[in-house]
CSV table of C-alpha atoms in Angstrom, one decimal:
chain,number,residue,atom,x,y,z
A,1,UNK,CA,6.6,-5.0,-22.7
A,2,UNK,CA,3.9,-6.7,-24.6
A,3,UNK,CA,3.8,-10.5,-25.0
A,4,UNK,CA,1.5,-12.3,-27.4
A,5,UNK,CA,1.3,-16.1,-27.5
A,6,UNK,CA,0.1,-18.2,-30.4
A,7,UNK,CA,0.0,-21.8,-31.6
A,8,UNK,CA,-2.3,-23.4,-29.1
A,9,UNK,CA,-4.8,-25.9,-30.5
A,10,UNK,CA,-6.3,-29.3,-29.9
A,11,UNK,CA,-4.1,-32.4,-30.5
A,12,UNK,CA,-4.1,-36.1,-29.9
A,13,UNK,CA,-2.0,-37.6,-27.2
A,14,UNK,CA,1.4,-38.4,-28.4
A,15,UNK,CA,1.4,-35.5,-30.8
A,16,UNK,CA,3.5,-32.4,-31.1
A,17,UNK,CA,2.9,-28.7,-31.0
A,18,UNK,CA,5.0,-25.6,-31.0
A,19,UNK,CA,3.9,-22.4,-29.2
A,20,UNK,CA,5.3,-19.0,-30.0
A,21,UNK,CA,5.5,-15.8,-28.1
A,22,UNK,CA,6.1,-12.5,-29.8
A,23,UNK,CA,7.7,-9.9,-27.6
A,24,UNK,CA,7.5,-6.1,-28.1
A,25,UNK,CA,9.9,-4.3,-25.7
A,26,UNK,CA,11.9,-1.2,-25.6
A,27,UNK,CA,14.9,-2.9,-24.2
A,28,UNK,CA,16.8,-5.6,-26.0
A,29,UNK,CA,14.8,-8.9,-26.1
A,30,UNK,CA,18.0,-10.8,-25.2
A,31,UNK,CA,18.2,-9.0,-21.9
A,32,UNK,CA,15.0,-10.6,-20.6
A,33,UNK,CA,14.6,-13.9,-18.9
A,34,UNK,CA,11.8,-15.7,-20.6
A,35,UNK,CA,9.5,-18.3,-19.2
A,36,UNK,CA,6.5,-20.5,-20.0
A,37,UNK,CA,3.9,-21.3,-17.5
A,38,UNK,CA,0.6,-23.1,-17.7
A,39,UNK,CA,-2.7,-23.3,-15.8
A,40,UNK,CA,-5.0,-26.2,-16.1
A,41,UNK,CA,-8.7,-25.9,-15.2
A,42,UNK,CA,-9.2,-25.7,-11.4
A,43,UNK,CA,-5.5,-25.6,-10.7
A,44,UNK,CA,-2.9,-23.0,-10.0
A,45,UNK,CA,-0.3,-21.6,-12.4
A,46,UNK,CA,2.6,-24.0,-13.0
A,47,UNK,CA,6.1,-23.4,-14.2
A,48,UNK,CA,7.0,-25.2,-17.4
A,49,UNK,CA,10.3,-23.9,-18.7
A,50,UNK,CA,12.6,-20.8,-18.7
A,51,UNK,CA,15.5,-19.5,-20.7
A,52,UNK,CA,18.1,-17.0,-19.5
A,53,UNK,CA,20.1,-16.0,-22.6
A,54,UNK,CA,22.7,-13.9,-20.6
A,55,UNK,CA,23.5,-16.8,-18.4
A,56,UNK,CA,23.2,-19.5,-21.1
A,57,UNK,CA,20.8,-21.4,-18.9
A,58,UNK,CA,17.5,-23.3,-19.4
A,59,UNK,CA,15.3,-24.9,-16.8
A,60,UNK,CA,12.4,-27.3,-17.1
A,61,UNK,CA,9.7,-28.6,-14.8
A,62,UNK,CA,10.2,-32.3,-14.1
A,63,UNK,CA,6.9,-33.1,-15.7
A,64,UNK,CA,8.1,-31.9,-19.1
A,65,UNK,CA,11.8,-32.7,-19.1
A,66,UNK,CA,12.7,-34.7,-22.2
A,67,UNK,CA,9.5,-33.8,-23.9
A,68,UNK,CA,9.4,-30.0,-24.1
A,69,UNK,CA,12.2,-27.6,-25.4
A,70,UNK,CA,12.3,-23.9,-24.9
A,71,UNK,CA,14.1,-21.8,-27.4
A,72,UNK,CA,14.3,-18.2,-28.5
A,73,UNK,CA,15.2,-16.1,-31.6
A,74,UNK,CA,16.6,-12.9,-30.2
A,75,UNK,CA,16.9,-11.3,-33.6
A,76,UNK,CA,13.1,-11.7,-34.2
A,77,UNK,CA,12.0,-11.2,-30.6
A,78,UNK,CA,10.4,-14.7,-30.5
A,79,UNK,CA,10.2,-17.3,-27.8
A,80,UNK,CA,9.1,-20.9,-28.5
A,81,UNK,CA,8.0,-23.9,-26.6
A,82,UNK,CA,8.4,-27.1,-28.7
A,83,UNK,CA,6.2,-29.8,-27.1
A,84,UNK,CA,6.5,-33.5,-28.0
A,85,UNK,CA,4.8,-36.6,-26.7
A,86,UNK,CA,1.9,-34.6,-25.4
A,87,UNK,CA,-0.2,-36.1,-22.7
A,88,UNK,CA,-3.8,-35.2,-21.6
A,89,UNK,CA,-2.3,-33.8,-18.4
A,90,UNK,CA,-0.6,-31.2,-20.5
A,91,UNK,CA,-3.9,-29.6,-21.2
A,92,UNK,CA,-3.8,-26.0,-20.0
A,93,UNK,CA,-3.7,-22.4,-20.9
A,94,UNK,CA,0.0,-21.7,-21.7
A,95,UNK,CA,1.5,-18.3,-20.8
A,96,UNK,CA,4.8,-16.7,-21.7
A,97,UNK,CA,6.3,-14.4,-19.2
A,98,UNK,CA,9.3,-12.1,-19.0
A,99,UNK,CA,11.5,-10.4,-16.4
A,100,UNK,CA,14.7,-8.4,-16.3
A,101,UNK,CA,16.1,-9.6,-12.9
A,102,UNK,CA,17.3,-13.1,-12.2
A,103,UNK,CA,16.4,-15.2,-9.2
A,104,UNK,CA,14.3,-18.4,-9.2
A,105,UNK,CA,13.3,-19.1,-12.8
A,106,UNK,CA,10.3,-21.2,-11.7
A,107,UNK,CA,8.7,-18.6,-9.4
A,108,UNK,CA,5.9,-17.0,-11.3
A,109,UNK,CA,5.7,-14.1,-8.8
A,110,UNK,CA,9.1,-12.9,-10.0
A,111,UNK,CA,8.0,-12.3,-13.6
A,112,UNK,CA,6.9,-8.8,-14.4
A,113,UNK,CA,5.2,-9.2,-17.8
A,114,UNK,CA,2.7,-11.8,-19.0
A,115,UNK,CA,0.9,-12.6,-22.2
A,116,UNK,CA,-2.8,-13.4,-22.5
A,117,UNK,CA,-2.3,-17.1,-22.9
A,118,UNK,CA,-3.0,-19.7,-25.5
A,119,UNK,CA,-5.1,-22.9,-25.0
A,120,UNK,CA,-3.6,-26.3,-25.5
A,121,UNK,CA,-5.9,-29.3,-25.3
A,122,UNK,CA,-4.6,-32.9,-25.5
A,123,UNK,CA,-7.2,-35.6,-26.0
A,124,UNK,CA,-6.6,-39.3,-25.3
């Protein structure tokens, strides 16, 4: 499984940005649980959002609820993270991740596949 993120850039606080993750996999994309994580400088990796197509579920970190939306286009093997009302504390490298098995969506250790990350910088 190969994941490639794109869309990261520098934006002003209050702005919007959409990240994309292209997935190349032998199994059907719809069978994977997909997540977005982020890592700010000097901090550990943090859960942002996840989508489980099979279960019809999405989950968000409290820090992004109401501002970020995770979505996917199964026919095009694409995962998105739509980010609104961005804050300087959203500055981080954003990673998409995938796994086949359920469990805790926010646990990064349960994801098997990771992209290389894309930088998002929010200035005040």
